GROMACS .gro file of C-alpha atoms in nm:
model
  387
    1MET     CA    1  -7.966 -10.615   3.440
    2GLU     CA    2  -7.648 -10.635   3.644
    3LEU     CA    3  -7.555 -10.472   3.975
    4LEU     CA    4  -7.331 -10.168   3.932
    5HIS     CA    5  -7.081 -10.038   4.188
    6GLY     CA    6  -6.976  -9.675   4.160
    7PRO     CA    7  -6.668  -9.500   4.303
    8ILE     CA    8  -6.707  -9.196   4.529
    9LYS     CA    9  -6.517  -8.871   4.471
   10ASP     CA   10  -6.390  -8.714   4.795
   11TYR     CA   11  -6.384  -8.347   4.693
   12ALA     CA   12  -6.353  -8.110   4.990
   13TRP     CA   13  -6.701  -7.961   4.945
   14GLY     CA   14  -6.868  -8.300   4.982
   15SER     CA   15  -7.108  -8.412   5.252
   16ARG     CA   16  -7.011  -8.651   5.530
   17SER     CA   17  -7.365  -8.782   5.560
   18ALA     CA   18  -7.573  -8.771   5.242
   19ILE     CA   19  -7.420  -9.046   5.027
   20ALA     CA   20  -7.337  -9.263   5.329
   21ALA     CA   21  -7.697  -9.240   5.452
   22LEU     CA   22  -7.829  -9.313   5.102
   23GLN     CA   23  -7.620  -9.632   5.090
   24GLY     CA   24  -7.695  -9.734   5.449
   25ARG     CA   25  -7.340  -9.685   5.576
   26PRO     CA   26  -7.240  -9.529   5.912
   27VAL     CA   27  -7.278  -9.151   5.940
   28PRO     CA   28  -7.067  -8.943   5.944
   29SER     CA   29  -6.832  -9.089   5.686
   30ASP     CA   30  -6.458  -9.077   5.746
   31GLY     CA   31  -6.418  -8.788   5.502
   32PRO     CA   32  -6.616  -8.575   5.260
   33GLU     CA   33  -6.810  -8.768   4.995
   34ALA     CA   34  -6.901  -8.537   4.709
   35GLU     CA   35  -7.004  -8.744   4.408
   36LEU     CA   36  -7.103  -9.105   4.341
   37TRP     CA   37  -7.016  -9.183   3.977
   38LEU     CA   38  -7.229  -9.440   3.795
   39GLY     CA   39  -7.095  -9.463   3.443
   40ALA     CA   40  -6.800  -9.542   3.219
   41HIS     CA   41  -6.603  -9.219   3.224
   42PRO     CA   42  -6.227  -9.299   3.239
   43GLY     CA   43  -6.189  -9.063   3.535
   44ALA     CA   44  -6.381  -9.300   3.766
   45PRO     CA   45  -6.553  -9.592   3.591
   46ALA     CA   46  -6.809  -9.800   3.778
   47THR     CA   47  -6.768 -10.178   3.797
   48VAL     CA   48  -6.983 -10.487   3.762
   49SER     CA   49  -6.917 -10.818   3.937
   50ARG     CA   50  -6.805 -11.106   3.722
   51ALA     CA   51  -6.699 -11.464   3.804
   52ASP     CA   52  -6.333 -11.375   3.767
   53GLY     CA   53  -6.362 -11.050   3.963
   54PRO     CA   54  -6.484 -10.694   3.912
   55ALA     CA   55  -6.483 -10.556   3.557
   56THR     CA   56  -6.502 -10.189   3.474
   57LEU     CA   57  -6.804 -10.079   3.279
   58ILE     CA   58  -6.563  -9.953   3.013
   59ASP     CA   59  -6.435 -10.309   2.962
   60VAL     CA   60  -6.786 -10.452   2.957
   61LEU     CA   61  -6.899 -10.210   2.688
   62THR     CA   62  -6.583 -10.255   2.482
   63VAL     CA   63  -6.605 -10.635   2.470
   64ASP     CA   64  -6.960 -10.637   2.325
   65PRO     CA   65  -7.052 -10.283   2.216
   66GLY     CA   66  -7.331 -10.383   1.982
   67ARG     CA   67  -7.524 -10.555   2.258
   68TRP     CA   68  -7.456 -10.307   2.535
   69LEU     CA   69  -7.470  -9.977   2.347
   70GLY     CA   70  -7.682 -10.058   2.043
   71GLN     CA   71  -7.600  -9.955   1.688
   72PRO     CA   72  -7.789  -9.621   1.695
   73ALA     CA   73  -7.585  -9.506   1.997
   74ILE     CA   74  -7.260  -9.629   1.841
   75ASP     CA   75  -7.337  -9.445   1.517
   76ARG     CA   76  -7.403  -9.124   1.708
   77PHE     CA   77  -7.146  -9.133   1.990
   78GLY     CA   78  -6.894  -9.405   1.908
   79VAL     CA   79  -6.804  -9.698   2.133
   80ARG     CA   80  -6.860  -9.526   2.467
   81LEU     CA   81  -7.141  -9.466   2.715
   82PRO     CA   82  -7.251  -9.112   2.621
   83PHE     CA   83  -7.391  -9.021   2.963
   84LEU     CA   84  -7.284  -9.027   3.327
   85LEU     CA   85  -7.522  -9.062   3.623
   86LYS     CA   86  -7.413  -8.918   3.957
   87VAL     CA   87  -7.530  -8.848   4.307
   88LEU     CA   88  -7.399  -8.503   4.402
   89ALA     CA   89  -7.386  -8.413   4.773
   90ALA     CA   90  -7.271  -8.060   4.856
   91GLU     CA   91  -7.206  -7.954   5.213
   92ALA     CA   92  -7.025  -7.638   5.097
   93PRO     CA   93  -7.046  -7.429   4.778
   94LEU     CA   94  -6.884  -7.555   4.460
   95SER     CA   95  -6.681  -7.338   4.224
   96LEU     CA   96  -6.826  -7.087   3.980
   97GLN     CA   97  -6.808  -7.291   3.662
   98ALA     CA   98  -6.929  -7.352   3.311
   99HIS     CA   99  -6.883  -7.624   3.052
  100PRO     CA  100  -6.789  -7.595   2.684
  101ASP     CA  101  -7.011  -7.686   2.393
  102ALA     CA  102  -6.913  -7.976   2.167
  103GLU     CA  103  -6.711  -7.767   1.921
  104GLN     CA  104  -6.525  -7.582   2.197
  105ALA     CA  105  -6.445  -7.908   2.374
  106ARG     CA  106  -6.306  -8.072   2.062
  107ALA     CA  107  -6.091  -7.769   1.976
  108GLY     CA  108  -5.975  -7.712   2.334
  109TYR     CA  109  -5.880  -8.075   2.388
  110ALA     CA  110  -5.692  -8.094   2.059
  111ALA     CA  111  -5.498  -7.775   2.136
  112GLU     CA  112  -5.404  -7.880   2.488
  113TYR     CA  113  -5.322  -8.236   2.387
  114ALA     CA  114  -5.038  -8.097   2.179
  115GLN     CA  115  -4.889  -7.926   2.483
  116ALA     CA  116  -4.600  -8.103   2.651
  117ASP     CA  117  -4.693  -7.992   3.001
  118GLY     CA  118  -4.902  -7.746   3.200
  119VAL     CA  119  -5.241  -7.762   3.367
  120ARG     CA  120  -5.518  -7.849   3.125
  121ASN     CA  121  -5.875  -7.720   3.107
  122TYR     CA  122  -5.994  -7.996   2.874
  123VAL     CA  123  -5.956  -8.358   2.984
  124ASP     CA  124  -6.167  -8.503   2.701
  125PRO     CA  125  -6.313  -8.382   2.368
  126PHE     CA  126  -6.680  -8.384   2.473
  127HIS     CA  127  -6.939  -8.135   2.588
  128LYS     CA  128  -7.102  -8.156   2.930
  129PRO     CA  129  -7.461  -8.032   2.953
  130GLU     CA  130  -7.616  -8.131   3.287
  131LEU     CA  131  -7.953  -8.193   3.447
  132LEU     CA  132  -7.983  -8.209   3.825
  133VAL     CA  133  -8.292  -8.330   4.016
  134ALA     CA  134  -8.303  -8.249   4.387
  135LEU     CA  135  -8.341  -8.538   4.633
  136GLY     CA  136  -8.435  -8.287   4.904
  137PRO     CA  137  -8.404  -7.912   4.963
  138MET     CA  138  -8.119  -7.784   4.750
  139GLU     CA  139  -7.972  -7.446   4.658
  140ALA     CA  140  -7.779  -7.347   4.348
  141LEU     CA  141  -7.674  -7.051   4.140
  142CYS     CA  142  -7.782  -7.107   3.782
  143GLY     CA  143  -7.757  -6.866   3.489
  144PHE     CA  144  -7.756  -6.487   3.474
  145ARG     CA  145  -8.056  -6.304   3.612
  146ASP     CA  146  -8.191  -5.972   3.485
  147PRO     CA  147  -7.897  -5.725   3.499
  148ALA     CA  148  -8.130  -5.459   3.638
  149VAL     CA  149  -8.200  -5.679   3.941
  150SER     CA  150  -7.829  -5.751   3.988
  151ALA     CA  151  -7.744  -5.380   3.960
  152LYS     CA  152  -7.999  -5.296   4.228
  153VAL     CA  153  -7.851  -5.556   4.462
  154LEU     CA  154  -7.493  -5.441   4.404
  155ALA     CA  155  -7.588  -5.074   4.440
  156GLY     CA  156  -7.756  -5.158   4.769
  157LEU     CA  157  -7.422  -5.273   4.907
  158GLY     CA  158  -7.302  -4.913   4.894
  159VAL     CA  159  -6.949  -5.005   4.783
  160PRO     CA  160  -6.813  -4.719   4.566
  161GLU     CA  161  -6.550  -4.939   4.402
  162LEU     CA  162  -6.829  -5.132   4.227
  163ARG     CA  163  -6.921  -4.835   4.009
  164PRO     CA  164  -6.758  -4.984   3.692
  165VAL     CA  165  -6.964  -5.300   3.739
  166LEU     CA  166  -7.284  -5.100   3.785
  167ASP     CA  167  -7.206  -4.899   3.471
  168ALA     CA  168  -7.165  -5.221   3.273
  169LEU     CA  169  -7.491  -5.365   3.406
  170SER     CA  170  -7.675  -5.047   3.309
  171ALA     CA  171  -7.638  -5.162   2.947
  172GLY     CA  172  -7.859  -5.465   3.019
  173PRO     CA  173  -7.765  -5.811   2.890
  174ALA     CA  174  -7.512  -5.653   2.655
  175GLY     CA  175  -7.313  -5.542   2.959
  176LEU     CA  176  -7.298  -5.879   3.136
  177ALA     CA  177  -6.968  -5.979   2.977
  178GLU     CA  178  -6.798  -5.659   3.087
  179ALA     CA  179  -6.942  -5.683   3.439
  180VAL     CA  180  -6.815  -6.040   3.484
  181ARG     CA  181  -6.478  -5.962   3.328
  182THR     CA  182  -6.433  -5.659   3.554
  183LEU     CA  183  -6.500  -5.860   3.867
  184LEU     CA  184  -6.299  -6.172   3.779
  185THR     CA  185  -5.995  -5.968   3.675
  186TRP     CA  186  -6.005  -5.736   3.978
  187PRO     CA  187  -5.650  -5.648   4.093
  188GLU     CA  188  -5.535  -5.916   4.335
  189ALA     CA  189  -5.403  -5.667   4.590
  190GLU     CA  190  -5.750  -5.510   4.619
  191ARG     CA  191  -5.970  -5.819   4.621
  192GLU     CA  192  -5.987  -5.886   4.992
  193ALA     CA  193  -6.081  -5.524   5.069
  194LEU     CA  194  -6.355  -5.539   4.805
  195VAL     CA  195  -6.503  -5.864   4.936
  196THR     CA  196  -6.477  -5.744   5.296
  197ALA     CA  197  -6.664  -5.424   5.214
  198ALA     CA  198  -6.937  -5.618   5.036
  199ARG     CA  199  -6.963  -5.870   5.318
  200THR     CA  200  -6.997  -5.598   5.581
  201ALA     CA  201  -7.271  -5.429   5.381
  202ALA     CA  202  -7.455  -5.754   5.316
  203VAL     CA  203  -7.460  -5.846   5.686
  204THR     CA  204  -7.651  -5.530   5.765
  205GLY     CA  205  -7.840  -5.499   5.438
  206PRO     CA  206  -8.119  -5.677   5.252
  207ASP     CA  207  -7.925  -5.926   5.042
  208ASP     CA  208  -7.957  -6.220   5.285
  209ASP     CA  209  -7.666  -6.452   5.356
  210LEU     CA  210  -7.517  -6.531   5.017
  211VAL     CA  211  -7.222  -6.290   5.030
  212ALA     CA  212  -7.146  -6.378   5.392
  213MET     CA  213  -7.167  -6.753   5.323
  214LEU     CA  214  -6.930  -6.740   5.024
  215ALA     CA  215  -6.691  -6.483   5.173
  216GLN     CA  216  -6.643  -6.693   5.484
  217THR     CA  217  -6.457  -6.950   5.275
  218TYR     CA  218  -6.323  -6.724   5.000
  219PRO     CA  219  -6.253  -6.384   5.164
  220ALA     CA  220  -6.043  -6.255   4.872
  221ASP     CA  221  -6.233  -6.401   4.576
  222PRO     CA  222  -6.434  -6.163   4.353
  223GLY     CA  223  -6.643  -6.463   4.254
  224VAL     CA  224  -6.836  -6.380   4.572
  225LEU     CA  225  -6.974  -6.077   4.387
  226VAL     CA  226  -7.017  -6.254   4.054
  227ALA     CA  227  -7.257  -6.481   4.243
  228LEU     CA  228  -7.489  -6.183   4.283
  229LEU     CA  229  -7.533  -6.170   3.906
  230LEU     CA  230  -7.684  -6.520   3.898
  231ASN     CA  231  -8.023  -6.668   3.973
  232ARG     CA  232  -8.033  -6.813   4.322
  233VAL     CA  233  -8.248  -7.122   4.293
  234ARG     CA  234  -8.405  -7.310   4.583
  235LEU     CA  235  -8.520  -7.654   4.476
  236ALA     CA  236  -8.765  -7.882   4.651
  237GLU     CA  237  -8.745  -8.260   4.615
  238GLY     CA  238  -8.815  -8.358   4.256
  239GLU     CA  239  -8.747  -8.014   4.107
  240ALA     CA  240  -8.468  -7.984   3.852
  241ILE     CA  241  -8.233  -7.736   3.691
  242TRP     CA  242  -8.084  -7.760   3.342
  243MET     CA  243  -7.732  -7.636   3.274
  244PRO     CA  244  -7.651  -7.615   2.902
  245ALA     CA  245  -7.308  -7.532   2.763
  246GLY     CA  246  -7.182  -7.187   2.856
  247ASN     CA  247  -7.416  -7.148   3.154
  248LEU     CA  248  -7.238  -7.007   3.461
  249HIS     CA  249  -7.347  -7.195   3.771
  250ALA     CA  250  -7.250  -7.323   4.116
  251TYR     CA  251  -7.418  -7.563   4.355
  252LEU     CA  252  -7.440  -7.420   4.706
  253ARG     CA  253  -7.569  -7.706   4.921
  254GLY     CA  254  -7.791  -8.011   4.907
  255THR     CA  255  -7.813  -8.350   4.739
  256GLY     CA  256  -7.936  -8.440   4.395
  257VAL     CA  257  -7.931  -8.694   4.115
  258GLU     CA  258  -7.733  -8.553   3.826
  259VAL     CA  259  -7.711  -8.681   3.470
  260MET     CA  260  -7.482  -8.531   3.208
  261ALA     CA  261  -7.301  -8.599   2.887
  262ALA     CA  262  -7.002  -8.818   2.974
  263SER     CA  263  -6.737  -8.550   3.015
  264ASP     CA  264  -6.534  -8.395   3.294
  265ASN     CA  265  -6.455  -8.062   3.125
  266VAL     CA  266  -6.497  -7.785   3.383
  267LEU     CA  267  -6.391  -7.422   3.337
  268ARG     CA  268  -6.368  -7.244   3.671
  269GLY     CA  269  -6.373  -6.872   3.746
  270GLY     CA  270  -6.362  -6.860   4.123
  271LEU     CA  271  -6.484  -6.992   4.459
  272THR     CA  272  -6.233  -7.275   4.441
  273ARG     CA  273  -5.877  -7.374   4.518
  274LYS     CA  274  -5.860  -7.574   4.196
  275HIS     CA  275  -5.728  -7.447   3.864
  276VAL     CA  276  -5.894  -7.123   3.749
  277ASP     CA  277  -5.872  -6.992   3.392
  278VAL     CA  278  -6.070  -6.669   3.372
  279ALA     CA  279  -5.981  -6.600   3.009
  280GLU     CA  280  -6.102  -6.940   2.889
  281LEU     CA  281  -6.413  -6.921   3.104
  282LEU     CA  282  -6.503  -6.581   2.958
  283ARG     CA  283  -6.451  -6.721   2.610
  284VAL     CA  284  -6.704  -7.004   2.652
  285LEU     CA  285  -6.965  -6.826   2.866
  286ARG     CA  286  -7.299  -6.735   2.712
  287PHE     CA  287  -7.391  -6.393   2.843
  288GLU     CA  288  -7.765  -6.439   2.822
  289VAL     CA  289  -8.038  -6.392   3.082
  290LEU     CA  290  -8.186  -6.720   3.202
  291ASP     CA  291  -8.538  -6.624   3.302
  292GLU     CA  292  -8.646  -6.963   3.437
  293PRO     CA  293  -8.374  -7.203   3.552
  294VAL     CA  294  -8.615  -7.465   3.690
  295VAL     CA  295  -8.716  -7.747   3.454
  296PRO     CA  296  -9.065  -7.880   3.531
  297SER     CA  297  -9.118  -8.254   3.531
  298ARG     CA  298  -9.345  -8.407   3.268
  299PRO     CA  299  -9.563  -8.712   3.333
  300VAL     CA  300  -9.493  -9.004   3.100
  301SER     CA  301  -9.731  -9.261   3.244
  302ASP     CA  302  -9.871  -9.365   3.580
  303GLY     CA  303  -9.574  -9.357   3.818
  304VAL     CA  304  -9.323  -9.225   3.562
  305VAL     CA  305  -9.200  -8.868   3.509
  306THR     CA  306  -8.917  -8.717   3.306
  307TRP     CA  307  -8.745  -8.380   3.266
  308PRO     CA  308  -8.713  -8.300   2.894
  309VAL     CA  309  -8.373  -8.175   2.777
  310PRO     CA  310  -8.268  -8.069   2.424
  311VAL     CA  311  -7.974  -8.309   2.381
  312PRO     CA  312  -7.959  -8.671   2.257
  313ASP     CA  313  -7.680  -8.779   2.495
  314PHE     CA  314  -7.913  -8.862   2.783
  315ALA     CA  315  -8.262  -8.876   2.925
  316LEU     CA  316  -8.369  -8.920   3.287
  317HIS     CA  317  -8.686  -9.082   3.417
  318ARG     CA  318  -8.806  -9.137   3.773
  319VAL     CA  319  -9.021  -9.443   3.837
  320THR     CA  320  -9.227  -9.465   4.155
  321VAL     CA  321  -9.393  -9.793   4.252
  322ARG     CA  322  -9.613  -9.902   4.542
  323GLY     CA  323  -9.636 -10.250   4.685
  324ASP     CA  324 -10.016 -10.260   4.657
  325ARG     CA  325 -10.015 -10.182   4.283
  326PRO     CA  326  -9.893 -10.362   3.968
  327GLY     CA  327  -9.545 -10.290   3.843
  328VAL     CA  328  -9.453 -10.010   3.607
  329THR     CA  329  -9.314 -10.076   3.259
  330LEU     CA  330  -9.079  -9.828   3.094
  331THR     CA  331  -8.926  -9.843   2.746
  332VAL     CA  332  -8.615  -9.632   2.690
  333PRO     CA  333  -8.354  -9.647   2.411
  334GLY     CA  334  -7.997  -9.764   2.434
  335PRO     CA  335  -7.807  -9.866   2.748
  336ARG     CA  336  -7.954  -9.773   3.085
  337VAL     CA  337  -7.816  -9.705   3.434
  338LEU     CA  338  -8.050  -9.724   3.735
  339LEU     CA  339  -8.029  -9.591   4.090
  340CYS     CA  340  -8.274  -9.669   4.369
  341THR     CA  341  -8.325  -9.374   4.605
  342ILE     CA  342  -8.624  -9.488   4.814
  343GLY     CA  343  -8.740  -9.829   4.936
  344GLU     CA  344  -8.666 -10.153   4.752
  345VAL     CA  345  -8.750 -10.239   4.393
  346THR     CA  346  -8.699 -10.528   4.157
  347VAL     CA  347  -8.617 -10.431   3.801
  348ALA     CA  348  -8.643 -10.684   3.520
  349ASP     CA  349  -8.544 -10.661   3.156
  350ALA     CA  350  -8.524 -10.932   2.889
  351VAL     CA  351  -8.192 -11.053   3.034
  352ALA     CA  352  -8.234 -11.089   3.411
  353PRO     CA  353  -8.393 -10.912   3.710
  354VAL     CA  354  -8.205 -10.737   3.989
  355THR     CA  355  -8.326 -10.622   4.329
  356LEU     CA  356  -8.212 -10.277   4.437
  357GLY     CA  357  -8.227 -10.137   4.787
  358ARG     CA  358  -8.181  -9.770   4.863
  359GLY     CA  359  -7.853  -9.638   4.724
  360ARG     CA  360  -7.791  -9.940   4.500
  361ALA     CA  361  -7.744  -9.921   4.123
  362ALA     CA  362  -7.768 -10.142   3.816
  363VAL     CA  363  -7.682 -10.133   3.448
  364GLY     CA  364  -7.859 -10.293   3.156
  365PRO     CA  365  -7.774 -10.341   2.787
  366ALA     CA  366  -7.944 -10.179   2.491
  367ASP     CA  367  -8.083 -10.516   2.381
  368GLY     CA  368  -8.256 -10.565   2.716
  369GLY     CA  369  -8.593 -10.440   2.595
  370ALA     CA  370  -8.850 -10.280   2.824
  371LEU     CA  371  -8.790 -10.242   3.197
  372THR     CA  372  -9.047 -10.361   3.450
  373VAL     CA  373  -9.021 -10.216   3.801
  374ARG     CA  374  -9.200 -10.373   4.097
  375GLY     CA  375  -9.188 -10.330   4.472
  376ALA     CA  376  -9.226 -10.020   4.686
  377GLY     CA  377  -8.984  -9.741   4.616
  378GLU     CA  378  -8.834  -9.501   4.369
  379VAL     CA  379  -8.572  -9.553   4.100
  380TYR     CA  380  -8.404  -9.312   3.858
  381VAL     CA  381  -8.336  -9.443   3.508
  382ALA     CA  382  -8.070  -9.277   3.291
  383SER     CA  383  -8.053  -9.368   2.924
  384THR     CA  384  -7.970  -9.214   2.592
  385GLY     CA  385  -8.218  -8.965   2.456
  386SER     CA  386  -8.404  -9.007   2.128
  387LEU     CA  387  -8.150  -9.084   1.855
   0.00000   0.00000   0.00000
C-alpha cells in the first residue's frame, strides 16, 4: 500500500467545513470544497509520493499496468483505473443531472470530438453509474417517483399554468417524458412567474421546503418543479443510493463517500449555472419509476459490509475495526483505493502496510493480495467488481 493524496474540487455548492474537518484542517476552509477525488481520472488525478517527487496515479499505473491493474482488469477496461472514489460534500443543491450509458457515452464523445469548437457534453467515452454512501444525514433527489404522487403534489400548488404537466402525468409512467420536456422547455419569459407562483403556494401549502429551497437560488429555473417529480431521499449514516445510467438525480445537502465508473460525463437540465443541454438530457433519460432508491448494505463478514451494484467497474466495502479485537481481513479483486473516515487504522497487503488517520487515503496494486485492517476506526475500500 502507498499513501494517496487527492485534489479537491472547489465547485460553488461545496461545503466549507465537511472535507476540511474530515482531514483535520481548520474550519471553515478558505472557499467551498465540494469533492475530494481519489483516483486516476485525467480531470484531477491523485498523486503518490516517490523519492523524486509526487507522481500522478495515472503515471504509476501506466509504468507497470500488469502489477497495478491486473490482467483481468486490463482485459475488461484497458490500461486505466476503471473507478473513481470521492468524498462529496454539498452545502447547497447540485444540478439536476443524469449520466449516459456506455454506448451513449462512446457515441457522444466520438461525435463531439470531431467538432472544432463549442461546449461539449461528453469529456470521455465512458459511462458513469454511481453509488453514494452517506457519512451523516444527507438528502438527495433520486429517480422518478409514482406520477400519481407527483401529480397530486403539483395539483396542490394550485397553479393553473401547470395543467399541461398534470395532463401528461395522468398517463402514468408513459407521460413522464412529456411532463419533464414541458417543464424544461418552458418559455424563458414565463419561467420566473411560474416558479414564483409555485414557491408562494408551497410556502403556505403541504409540500414542505423543497420548492422554496431550490427557488431561492434558482428563481427562474423550471427545474425547481421537475424536482417534485423525483423521490426525495433522506439518508442516515451508512445508507446508500444507486444511480444507474439515465437516472435523473440531484444531491441537496450532506456528505458522503461516492464511488463511480471513472468518467466525468454529466448531462444537466437545470438548477445550475453550468452548461445545460435539455435535448441531450431528454435523449438519455430513462423515464421509469424508481420505487426504492435506497440500496441496503449487505454483511460480508464480521466488521465488513458492502452495497451490491450491477456493474463490474467497481465495488465498495466498509471495514470497521475495534482496538480490542483482532484485525479484519478482506480479499477484493484488482487495484484498490482506501479512505479512512473514522479513527486510525493500519492496512497491510503483501507489499507494505500504511497507517491512515481520519481523512487519509491509500492505494494498493492488484498483486497485493488480501488486505488486513487493524486499529480502531472505519475505512472504505473501493476496488473493481467481479470480473
